[in-house]
Amino acid sequence: MGTIISVSLLFHILIVSISLISAEKCYDTGNFRPNSTYANNRDLLLSSLASNVTANGGFYNTTTGQYNDTVYALVLCISDPSAEDCASCVNSAIQELIVACPSQKEAISWGGDPVPCIVRYANRPILGTMELSPTDYGYNTGYLKSNLTDFDHIWTSLMTATVARASMNSSRLKMAAGVAKLTSSEKIYVLMQCTPDISQSDCSNCLQNTVTEFRRCCFGRQGGYVQKPNCFLRWDLYPFYQVFSESPGPPPDFITSSPSPTNTTSTINEGKGNNSPRNLVAIIVPPIIFFAFVVLACTFFYFRKPKQDVERK
Ligand SMILES: *[C@@H]1O[C@H](CO)[C@@H](O)[C@H](O)[C@H]1NC(C)=O
Ligand SMILES: *[C@@H]1O[C@H](CO)[C@@H](O)[C@H](O)[C@H]1NC(C)=O
Ligand SMILES: *[C@@H]1O[C@H](CO)[C@@H](O)[C@H](O)[C@H]1NC(C)=O
Ligand SMILES: *[C@@H]1O[C@H](CO)[C@@H](O)[C@H](O)[C@H]1NC(C)=O
Ligand SMILES: *[C@@H]1O[C@H](CO)[C@@H](O)[C@H](O)[C@H]1NC(C)=O
Ligand SMILES: *[C@@H]1O[C@H](CO)[C@@H](O)[C@H](O)[C@H]1NC(C)=O
Ligand SMILES: *[C@@H]1O[C@H](CO)[C@@H](O)[C@H](O)[C@H]1NC(C)=O
């Protein structure tokens, strides 16, 4: 039993540390029957999204079907519209969406691997309408070690400036990355992006909400993210994705001086199709603790196995 528990715990941590951020939300606005016209339209639509979003530079909206069997979809790749990363995020977000929301007429999936993306479908038009819920968020489990008064000042100005830059970005993808110096050795990195179908003021409003909600849930943490149907915020004390000139990943001295943060974050998947409040938690597995776990679990496995074999006889 001890072996099974440690091994399954190990696998849980392993999976959590590999997948970045992924969550689904099924709306309770109605269900379709398996093999119905709506079901077939949805499957057809979902299967066409990955190729079309990459062919359309990272954002794509489309519909399939007629009358009340019409399915509307919207897809956004965040940080990186390059074909390969975008398609693989969208494909895995769709796989998880189909499993989590097998018969819901409307659902959303935030993918996170290797870059973030948003995949949404509904039985109503969703293009051009800014929606502030549902929300998915997570945080780096480490706490800030710097002076919180100073941090608050620097963080808030960086967030405000980045909201403005992202919403006013004249390029098709309303994105902005920002960096601010926190201490002599630490910087704050932030990425914000909106779906390009909403107005500048809606984008600004959406992003301001993500900042407010992060502050409310997670102030004092070393990083995190908030994602909504129409916008995305992530910040950390190290560069992430490929949006900063520095290479991604925590700097080496950062890991040794404060052992909490790593590059890998993940949400624990919310219950399949339920509508409970979205209090998702990101798990950050420090490499040293993770390594200790591997060694511990392997040792357990090695010494316990013969005993189990004997017990079974
Ligand atoms: C789905 O519908 C088609 C025809 O509309 C039918 O041939 C097929 O057997 C159905 N499949 C299932 C699993 O009900
Ligand atoms: C979307 O993808 C489908 C199949 O993958 C393809 O037939 C269709 O032409 C694409 N549409 C656009 C607008 O690229
Ligand atoms: C579609 O709408 C019509 C009326 O607008 C209604 O009679 C019909 O039941 C609806 N079909 C489905 C599958 O909801
Ligand atoms: C944080 O810094 C401010 C001024 O920048 C100072 O007034 C305050 O005492 C400091 N707090 C701590 C806990 O060091
Ligand atoms: C606007 O968005 C593009 C990507 O679409 C990005 O490269 C650029 O840096 C952004 N501009 C600003 C001011 O952040
Ligand atoms: C949404 O799709 C329609 C039809 O393909 C297209 O004309 C329109 O430009 C798209 N809107 C955006 C914001 O991409
Ligand atoms: C950080 O993540 C990126 C992909 O998101 C990966 O390429 C890189 O190797 C990671 N760095 C570290 C230090 O784990």
GROMACS .gro file of C-alpha atoms and ligand atoms in nm:
model
  411
    1MET     CA    1   0.000   0.000   0.000
    2GLY     CA    2   0.278   0.239   0.095
    3THR     CA    3   0.439   0.168  -0.238
    4ILE     CA    4   0.123   0.230  -0.432
    5ILE     CA    5   0.056   0.556  -0.252
    6SER     CA    6   0.408   0.692  -0.299
    7VAL     CA    7   0.418   0.586  -0.663
    8SER     CA    8   0.081   0.737  -0.745
    9LEU     CA    9   0.178   1.052  -0.556
   10LEU     CA   10   0.493   1.064  -0.762
   11PHE     CA   11   0.300   1.029  -1.084
   12HIS     CA   12   0.060   1.298  -0.976
   13ILE     CA   13   0.344   1.540  -0.913
   14LEU     CA   14   0.513   1.437  -1.234
   15ILE     CA   15   0.201   1.510  -1.439
   16VAL     CA   16   0.138   1.837  -1.259
   17SER     CA   17   0.492   1.957  -1.313
   18ILE     CA   18   0.490   1.877  -1.684
   19SER     CA   19   0.160   2.026  -1.792
   20LEU     CA   20   0.162   2.401  -1.767
   21ILE     CA   21  -0.182   2.547  -1.715
   22SER     CA   22  -0.494   2.374  -1.832
   23ALA     CA   23  -0.854   2.407  -1.718
   24GLU     CA   24  -1.200   2.356  -1.858
   25LYS     CA   25  -1.532   2.510  -1.770
   26CYS     CA   26  -1.864   2.364  -1.886
   27TYR     CA   27  -2.155   2.608  -1.892
   28ASP     CA   28  -2.491   2.491  -1.752
   29THR     CA   29  -2.690   2.643  -2.038
   30GLY     CA   30  -2.814   2.314  -2.178
   31ASN     CA   31  -2.700   1.977  -2.306
   32PHE     CA   32  -2.713   1.808  -2.643
   33ARG     CA   33  -2.785   1.441  -2.711
   34PRO     CA   34  -2.504   1.216  -2.836
   35ASN     CA   35  -2.507   1.183  -3.218
   36SER     CA   36  -2.749   1.474  -3.255
   37THR     CA   37  -2.695   1.736  -3.527
   38TYR     CA   38  -2.549   1.973  -3.265
   39ALA     CA   39  -2.312   1.701  -3.143
   40ASN     CA   40  -2.188   1.632  -3.494
   41ASN     CA   41  -2.155   2.003  -3.572
   42ARG     CA   42  -1.953   2.055  -3.255
   43ASP     CA   43  -1.716   1.771  -3.332
   44LEU     CA   44  -1.671   1.887  -3.690
   45LEU     CA   45  -1.605   2.241  -3.575
   46LEU     CA   46  -1.359   2.145  -3.302
   47SER     CA   47  -1.160   1.924  -3.538
   48SER     CA   48  -1.105   2.215  -3.779
   49LEU     CA   49  -0.985   2.470  -3.522
   50ALA     CA   50  -0.614   2.387  -3.484
   51SER     CA   51  -0.534   2.411  -3.855
   52ASN     CA   52  -0.746   2.721  -3.906
   53VAL     CA   53  -0.614   2.917  -3.609
   54THR     CA   54  -0.254   2.866  -3.718
   55ALA     CA   55  -0.347   2.964  -4.077
   56ASN     CA   56  -0.506   3.280  -3.934
   57GLY     CA   57  -0.218   3.410  -3.727
   58GLY     CA   58  -0.327   3.294  -3.381
   59PHE     CA   59  -0.691   3.404  -3.368
   60TYR     CA   60  -0.987   3.241  -3.538
   61ASN     CA   61  -1.367   3.260  -3.516
   62THR     CA   62  -1.606   3.038  -3.704
   63THR     CA   63  -1.950   2.874  -3.706
   64THR     CA   64  -2.091   2.544  -3.827
   65GLY     CA   65  -2.451   2.436  -3.881
   66GLN     CA   66  -2.786   2.611  -3.915
   67TYR     CA   67  -3.060   2.751  -3.695
   68ASN     CA   68  -3.046   2.631  -3.336
   69ASP     CA   69  -2.792   2.365  -3.427
   70THR     CA   70  -2.536   2.635  -3.506
   71VAL     CA   71  -2.212   2.605  -3.313
   72TYR     CA   72  -1.997   2.917  -3.268
   73ALA     CA   73  -1.629   2.891  -3.185
   74LEU     CA   74  -1.343   3.123  -3.096
   75VAL     CA   75  -0.975   3.032  -3.054
   76LEU     CA   76  -0.678   3.241  -2.941
   77CYS     CA   77  -0.315   3.143  -2.906
   78ILE     CA   78  -0.143   3.348  -2.636
   79SER     CA   79   0.216   3.476  -2.650
   80ASP     CA   80   0.311   3.278  -2.959
   81PRO     CA   81   0.103   3.246  -3.275
   82SER     CA   82   0.369   3.026  -3.441
   83ALA     CA   83   0.202   2.730  -3.604
   84GLU     CA   84   0.352   2.441  -3.413
   85ASP     CA   85   0.313   2.560  -3.052
   86CYS     CA   86  -0.028   2.711  -3.121
   87ALA     CA   87  -0.166   2.397  -3.285
   88SER     CA   88  -0.040   2.169  -3.012
   89CYS     CA   89  -0.194   2.385  -2.740
   90VAL     CA   90  -0.527   2.400  -2.924
   91ASN     CA   91  -0.529   2.028  -2.992
   92SER     CA   92  -0.468   1.933  -2.631
   93ALA     CA   93  -0.716   2.194  -2.505
   94ILE     CA   94  -0.981   2.038  -2.733
   95GLN     CA   95  -0.901   1.685  -2.614
   96GLU     CA   96  -0.950   1.795  -2.254
   97LEU     CA   97  -1.261   1.992  -2.341
   98ILE     CA   98  -1.430   1.692  -2.500
   99VAL     CA   99  -1.356   1.478  -2.196
  100ALA     CA  100  -1.455   1.741  -1.937
  101CYS     CA  101  -1.767   1.867  -2.116
  102PRO     CA  102  -1.899   1.571  -2.317
  103SER     CA  103  -2.251   1.702  -2.379
  104GLN     CA  104  -2.262   2.069  -2.282
  105LYS     CA  105  -2.382   2.313  -2.546
  106GLU     CA  106  -2.126   2.566  -2.433
  107ALA     CA  107  -1.778   2.528  -2.287
  108ILE     CA  108  -1.435   2.686  -2.258
  109SER     CA  109  -1.090   2.537  -2.226
  110TRP     CA  110  -0.770   2.720  -2.136
  111GLY     CA  111  -0.475   2.521  -2.261
  112GLY     CA  112  -0.122   2.574  -2.137
  113ASP     CA  113   0.117   2.355  -2.326
  114PRO     CA  114   0.362   2.465  -2.459
  115VAL     CA  115   0.208   2.814  -2.475
  116PRO     CA  116  -0.132   2.920  -2.340
  117CYS     CA  117  -0.443   2.925  -2.557
  118ILE     CA  118  -0.819   2.975  -2.524
  119VAL     CA  119  -1.070   2.747  -2.701
  120ARG     CA  120  -1.439   2.829  -2.671
  121TYR     CA  121  -1.758   2.708  -2.833
  122ALA     CA  122  -2.125   2.795  -2.775
  123ASN     CA  123  -2.474   2.770  -2.923
  124ARG     CA  124  -2.492   3.151  -2.931
  125PRO     CA  125  -2.281   3.421  -3.098
  126ILE     CA  126  -1.975   3.493  -2.882
  127LEU     CA  127  -1.763   3.704  -3.115
  128GLY     CA  128  -1.710   4.064  -3.012
  129THR     CA  129  -1.872   4.036  -2.669
  130MET     CA  130  -1.642   4.078  -2.371
  131GLU     CA  131  -1.726   3.837  -2.088
  132LEU     CA  132  -1.565   3.852  -1.746
  133SER     CA  133  -1.659   3.504  -1.631
  134PRO     CA  134  -1.578   3.225  -1.594
  135THR     CA  135  -1.233   3.292  -1.450
  136ASP     CA  136  -0.947   3.053  -1.398
  137TYR     CA  137  -0.649   3.146  -1.186
  138GLY     CA  138  -0.346   3.001  -1.021
  139TYR     CA  139  -0.043   3.124  -0.830
  140ASN     CA  140   0.313   3.041  -0.761
  141THR     CA  141   0.311   2.879  -0.417
  142GLY     CA  142   0.622   3.072  -0.309
  143TYR     CA  143   0.586   3.394  -0.113
  144LEU     CA  144   0.757   3.722  -0.196
  145LYS     CA  145   1.064   3.792   0.011
  146SER     CA  146   1.102   4.159  -0.078
  147ASN     CA  147   0.944   4.455   0.102
  148LEU     CA  148   0.571   4.425   0.021
  149THR     CA  149   0.515   4.800   0.024
  150ASP     CA  150   0.784   4.852  -0.236
  151PHE     CA  151   0.666   4.547  -0.430
  152ASP     CA  152   0.307   4.671  -0.437
  153HIS     CA  153   0.414   5.007  -0.576
  154ILE     CA  154   0.632   4.860  -0.852
  155TRP     CA  155   0.391   4.577  -0.937
  156THR     CA  156   0.088   4.807  -0.959
  157SER     CA  157   0.261   5.056  -1.190
  158LEU     CA  158   0.387   4.774  -1.410
  159MET     CA  159   0.037   4.623  -1.430
  160THR     CA  160  -0.126   4.958  -1.510
  161ALA     CA  161   0.127   5.035  -1.783
  162THR     CA  162   0.096   4.689  -1.935
  163VAL     CA  163  -0.286   4.700  -1.938
  164ALA     CA  164  -0.262   5.024  -2.135
  165ARG     CA  165   0.000   4.890  -2.377
  166ALA     CA  166  -0.187   4.565  -2.443
  167SER     CA  167  -0.528   4.725  -2.496
  168MET     CA  168  -0.386   5.003  -2.716
  169ASN     CA  169  -0.162   4.769  -2.917
  170SER     CA  170  -0.230   4.847  -3.282
  171SER     CA  171  -0.122   4.502  -3.398
  172ARG     CA  172  -0.396   4.244  -3.455
  173LEU     CA  173  -0.306   4.046  -3.142
  174LYS     CA  174  -0.363   4.276  -2.847
  175MET     CA  175  -0.061   4.166  -2.651
  176ALA     CA  176   0.201   4.330  -2.430
  177ALA     CA  177   0.494   4.202  -2.228
  178GLY     CA  178   0.650   4.416  -1.956
  179VAL     CA  179   0.944   4.403  -1.717
  180ALA     CA  180   1.015   4.610  -1.406
  181LYS     CA  181   1.310   4.606  -1.168
  182LEU     CA  182   1.205   4.493  -0.819
  183THR     CA  183   1.539   4.472  -0.636
  184SER     CA  184   1.899   4.478  -0.755
  185SER     CA  185   1.872   4.110  -0.841
  186GLU     CA  186   1.501   4.060  -0.910
  187LYS     CA  187   1.263   4.170  -1.185
  188ILE     CA  188   0.890   4.135  -1.238
  189TYR     CA  189   0.788   3.991  -1.575
  190VAL     CA  190   0.431   4.023  -1.703
  191LEU     CA  191   0.241   3.918  -2.012
  192MET     CA  192  -0.111   4.035  -2.097
  193GLN     CA  193  -0.327   3.960  -2.399
  194CYS     CA  194  -0.690   4.007  -2.513
  195THR     CA  195  -0.887   3.837  -2.787
  196PRO     CA  196  -0.868   4.077  -3.084
  197ASP     CA  197  -1.245   4.085  -3.140
  198ILE     CA  198  -1.315   4.312  -2.839
  199SER     CA  199  -1.271   4.690  -2.827
  200GLN     CA  200  -0.983   4.875  -2.669
  201SER     CA  201  -1.194   4.975  -2.367
  202ASP     CA  202  -1.330   4.621  -2.321
  203CYS     CA  203  -0.976   4.484  -2.338
  204SER     CA  204  -0.858   4.737  -2.082
  205ASN     CA  205  -1.156   4.658  -1.857
  206CYS     CA  206  -1.101   4.281  -1.887
  207LEU     CA  207  -0.729   4.307  -1.802
  208GLN     CA  208  -0.793   4.546  -1.513
  209ASN     CA  209  -1.028   4.281  -1.374
  210THR     CA  210  -0.758   4.015  -1.395
  211VAL     CA  211  -0.519   4.244  -1.203
  212THR     CA  212  -0.781   4.320  -0.935
  213GLU     CA  213  -0.870   3.953  -0.900
  214PHE     CA  214  -0.508   3.847  -0.872
  215ARG     CA  215  -0.453   4.105  -0.602
  216ARG     CA  216  -0.762   3.983  -0.416
  217CYS     CA  217  -0.678   3.612  -0.430
  218CYS     CA  218  -0.305   3.595  -0.434
  219PHE     CA  219  -0.126   3.909  -0.321
  220GLY     CA  220   0.211   3.824  -0.168
  221ARG     CA  221   0.273   3.527  -0.395
  222GLN     CA  222   0.574   3.514  -0.624
  223GLY     CA  223   0.372   3.491  -0.944
  224GLY     CA  224   0.059   3.358  -1.105
  225TYR     CA  225  -0.204   3.397  -1.371
  226VAL     CA  226  -0.569   3.490  -1.424
  227GLN     CA  227  -0.751   3.393  -1.741
  228LYS     CA  228  -1.096   3.482  -1.865
  229PRO     CA  229  -1.287   3.415  -2.189
  230ASN     CA  230  -1.144   3.731  -2.347
  231CYS     CA  231  -0.815   3.806  -2.172
  232PHE     CA  232  -0.510   3.663  -2.004
  233LEU     CA  233  -0.260   3.779  -1.739
  234ARG     CA  234   0.052   3.603  -1.620
  235TRP     CA  235   0.339   3.741  -1.416
  236ASP     CA  236   0.641   3.589  -1.247
  237LEU     CA  237   0.982   3.683  -1.108
  238TYR     CA  238   1.150   3.509  -1.401
  239PRO     CA  239   1.101   3.528  -1.780
  240PHE     CA  240   0.857   3.276  -1.926
  241TYR     CA  241   0.744   3.168  -2.273
  242GLN     CA  242   0.953   3.343  -2.538
  243VAL     CA  243   0.818   3.695  -2.498
  244PHE     CA  244   1.109   3.851  -2.311
  245SER     CA  245   1.453   3.915  -2.453
  246GLU     CA  246   1.603   3.707  -2.172
  247SER     CA  247   1.581   3.332  -2.219
  248PRO     CA  248   1.294   3.171  -2.028
  249GLY     CA  249   1.337   2.993  -1.697
  250PRO     CA  250   1.449   3.109  -1.354
  251PRO     CA  251   1.810   3.230  -1.343
  252PRO     CA  252   2.038   2.976  -1.169
  253ASP     CA  253   2.106   3.191  -0.862
  254PHE     CA  254   1.733   3.249  -0.825
  255ILE     CA  255   1.668   2.882  -0.753
  256THR     CA  256   1.937   2.857  -0.487
  257SER     CA  257   1.856   3.188  -0.317
  258SER     CA  258   1.484   3.115  -0.296
  259PRO     CA  259   1.397   2.753  -0.358
  260SER     CA  260   1.027   2.794  -0.430
  261PRO     CA  261   0.971   2.899  -0.788
  262THR     CA  262   1.027   2.694  -1.096
  263ASN     CA  263   0.918   2.727  -1.449
  264THR     CA  264   0.634   2.482  -1.427
  265THR     CA  265   0.290   2.570  -1.303
  266SER     CA  266  -0.032   2.380  -1.331
  267THR     CA  267  -0.387   2.394  -1.219
  268ILE     CA  268  -0.562   2.108  -1.055
  269ASN     CA  269  -0.846   2.039  -1.288
  270GLU     CA  270  -1.180   2.160  -1.167
  271GLY     CA  271  -1.455   1.899  -1.137
  272LYS     CA  272  -1.589   1.784  -1.471
  273GLY     CA  273  -1.877   2.003  -1.564
  274ASN     CA  274  -1.964   2.136  -1.222
  275ASN     CA  275  -2.024   2.502  -1.158
  276SER     CA  276  -1.854   2.550  -0.827
  277PRO     CA  277  -1.649   2.865  -0.765
  278ARG     CA  278  -1.325   2.863  -0.956
  279ASN     CA  279  -1.066   2.847  -0.685
  280LEU     CA  280  -0.792   2.674  -0.874
  281VAL     CA  281  -0.448   2.638  -0.727
  282ALA     CA  282  -0.120   2.621  -0.906
  283ILE     CA  283   0.136   2.377  -0.782
  284ILE     CA  284   0.499   2.461  -0.816
  285VAL     CA  285   0.730   2.171  -0.757
  286PRO     CA  286   1.078   2.282  -0.656
  287PRO     CA  287   1.331   2.071  -0.846
  288ILE     CA  288   1.514   1.969  -0.528
  289ILE     CA  289   1.199   1.846  -0.357
  290PHE     CA  290   1.089   1.676  -0.676
  291PHE     CA  291   1.422   1.497  -0.700
  292ALA     CA  292   1.396   1.393  -0.337
  293PHE     CA  293   1.053   1.251  -0.412
  294VAL     CA  294   1.184   1.049  -0.703
  295VAL     CA  295   1.462   0.903  -0.492
  296LEU     CA  296   1.227   0.834  -0.202
  297ALA     CA  297   0.962   0.672  -0.417
  298CYS     CA  298   1.216   0.460  -0.603
  299THR     CA  299   1.366   0.344  -0.273
  300PHE     CA  300   1.020   0.258  -0.144
  301PHE     CA  301   0.935   0.074  -0.461
  302TYR     CA  302   1.261  -0.118  -0.463
  303PHE     CA  303   1.240  -0.238  -0.103
  304ARG     CA  304   0.868  -0.297  -0.082
  305LYS     CA  305   0.816  -0.496  -0.397
  306PRO     CA  306   0.959  -0.834  -0.287
  307LYS     CA  307   0.758  -0.814   0.035
  308GLN     CA  308   0.438  -0.761  -0.158
  309ASP     CA  309   0.513  -1.056  -0.381
  310VAL     CA  310   0.561  -1.273  -0.073
  311GLU     CA  311   0.238  -1.148   0.084
  312ARG     CA  312   0.039  -1.238  -0.223
  313LYS     CA  313   0.140  -1.604  -0.214
  314LIG     C1  314  -2.551   0.816  -3.539
  314LIG     O1  315  -2.642   0.856  -3.640
  314LIG     C2  316  -2.623   0.791  -3.764
  314LIG     C3  317  -2.723   0.847  -3.864
  314LIG     O2  318  -2.766   0.975  -3.831
  314LIG     C4  319  -2.641   0.642  -3.746
  314LIG     O3  320  -2.614   0.575  -3.869
  314LIG     C5  321  -2.546   0.590  -3.639
  314LIG     O4  322  -2.570   0.453  -3.614
  314LIG     C6  323  -2.563   0.668  -3.509
  314LIG     N1  324  -2.463   0.625  -3.413
  314LIG     C7  325  -2.491   0.604  -3.286
  314LIG     C8  326  -2.378   0.561  -3.199
  314LIG     O5  327  -2.602   0.619  -3.238
  315LIG     C1  328  -1.065   2.532  -4.178
  315LIG     O1  329  -1.023   2.397  -4.171
  315LIG     C2  330  -1.096   2.311  -4.255
  315LIG     C3  331  -1.049   2.169  -4.228
  315LIG     O2  332  -0.938   2.163  -4.147
  315LIG     C4  333  -1.078   2.351  -4.400
  315LIG     O3  334  -1.154   2.267  -4.483
  315LIG     C5  335  -1.123   2.496  -4.415
  315LIG     O4  336  -1.101   2.539  -4.546
  315LIG     C6  337  -1.052   2.587  -4.320
  315LIG     N1  338  -1.109   2.721  -4.327
  315LIG     C7  339  -1.038   2.831  -4.332
  315LIG     C8  340  -1.112   2.961  -4.340
  315LIG     O5  341  -0.916   2.829  -4.329
  316LIG     C1  342  -3.508   2.470  -3.248
  316LIG     O1  343  -3.595   2.581  -3.240
  316LIG     C2  344  -3.729   2.550  -3.273
  316LIG     C3  345  -3.811   2.678  -3.268
  316LIG     O2  346  -3.731   2.793  -3.285
  316LIG     C4  347  -3.783   2.447  -3.175
  316LIG     O3  348  -3.914   2.409  -3.212
  316LIG     C5  349  -3.693   2.324  -3.178
  316LIG     O4  350  -3.734   2.232  -3.079
  316LIG     C6  351  -3.550   2.363  -3.151
  316LIG     N1  352  -3.464   2.247  -3.165
  316LIG     C7  353  -3.376   2.214  -3.075
  316LIG     C8  354  -3.292   2.095  -3.104
  316LIG     O5  355  -3.361   2.277  -2.970
  317LIG     C1  356   0.936   4.885   0.329
  317LIG     O1  357   0.985   5.001   0.267
  317LIG     C2  358   0.923   5.122   0.311
  317LIG     C3  359   0.977   5.237   0.230
  317LIG     O2  360   1.015   5.198   0.102
  317LIG     C4  361   0.948   5.141   0.460
  317LIG     O3  362   0.878   5.256   0.505
  317LIG     C5  363   0.896   5.018   0.535
  317LIG     O4  364   0.929   5.029   0.671
  317LIG     C6  365   0.956   4.891   0.476
  317LIG     N1  366   0.893   4.777   0.543
  317LIG     C7  367   0.963   4.674   0.587
  317LIG     C8  368   0.883   4.562   0.650
  317LIG     O5  369   1.083   4.669   0.576
  318LIG     C1  370   0.193   4.455  -2.976
  318LIG     O1  371   0.175   4.320  -3.007
  318LIG     C2  372   0.282   4.259  -3.077
  318LIG     C3  373   0.243   4.116  -3.107
  318LIG     O2  374   0.126   4.111  -3.179
  318LIG     C4  375   0.409   4.267  -2.995
  318LIG     O3  376   0.517   4.211  -3.067
  318LIG     C5  377   0.439   4.411  -2.959
  318LIG     O4  378   0.550   4.417  -2.874
  318LIG     C6  379   0.318   4.475  -2.890
  318LIG     N1  380   0.341   4.615  -2.865
  318LIG     C7  381   0.358   4.666  -2.743
  318LIG     C8  382   0.370   4.812  -2.734
  318LIG     O5  383   0.361   4.595  -2.642
  319LIG     C1  384  -1.473   3.630  -3.780
  319LIG     O1  385  -1.504   3.545  -3.889
  319LIG     C2  386  -1.562   3.612  -3.999
  319LIG     C3  387  -1.602   3.507  -4.100
  319LIG     O2  388  -1.496   3.423  -4.132
  319LIG     C4  389  -1.463   3.711  -4.055
  319LIG     O3  390  -1.517   3.781  -4.165
  319LIG     C5  391  -1.425   3.812  -3.946
  319LIG     O4  392  -1.325   3.898  -3.993
  319LIG     C6  393  -1.374   3.737  -3.824
  319LIG     N1  394  -1.355   3.833  -3.716
  319LIG     C7  395  -1.237   3.850  -3.655
  319LIG     C8  396  -1.235   3.953  -3.547
  319LIG     O5  397  -1.138   3.782  -3.680
  320LIG     C1  398   1.092   2.674  -1.898
  320LIG     O1  399   0.984   2.641  -1.982
  320LIG     C2  400   1.016   2.644  -2.118
  320LIG     C3  401   0.889   2.614  -2.197
  320LIG     O2  402   0.783   2.684  -2.144
  320LIG     C4  403   1.125   2.540  -2.146
  320LIG     O3  404   1.162   2.545  -2.283
  320LIG     C5  405   1.246   2.569  -2.061
  320LIG     O4  406   1.343   2.469  -2.078
  320LIG     C6  407   1.206   2.576  -1.914
  320LIG     N1  408   1.319   2.616  -1.834
  320LIG     C7  409   1.349   2.557  -1.718
  320LIG     C8  410   1.466   2.612  -1.645
  320LIG     O5  411   1.282   2.466  -1.671
   0.00000   0.00000   0.00000
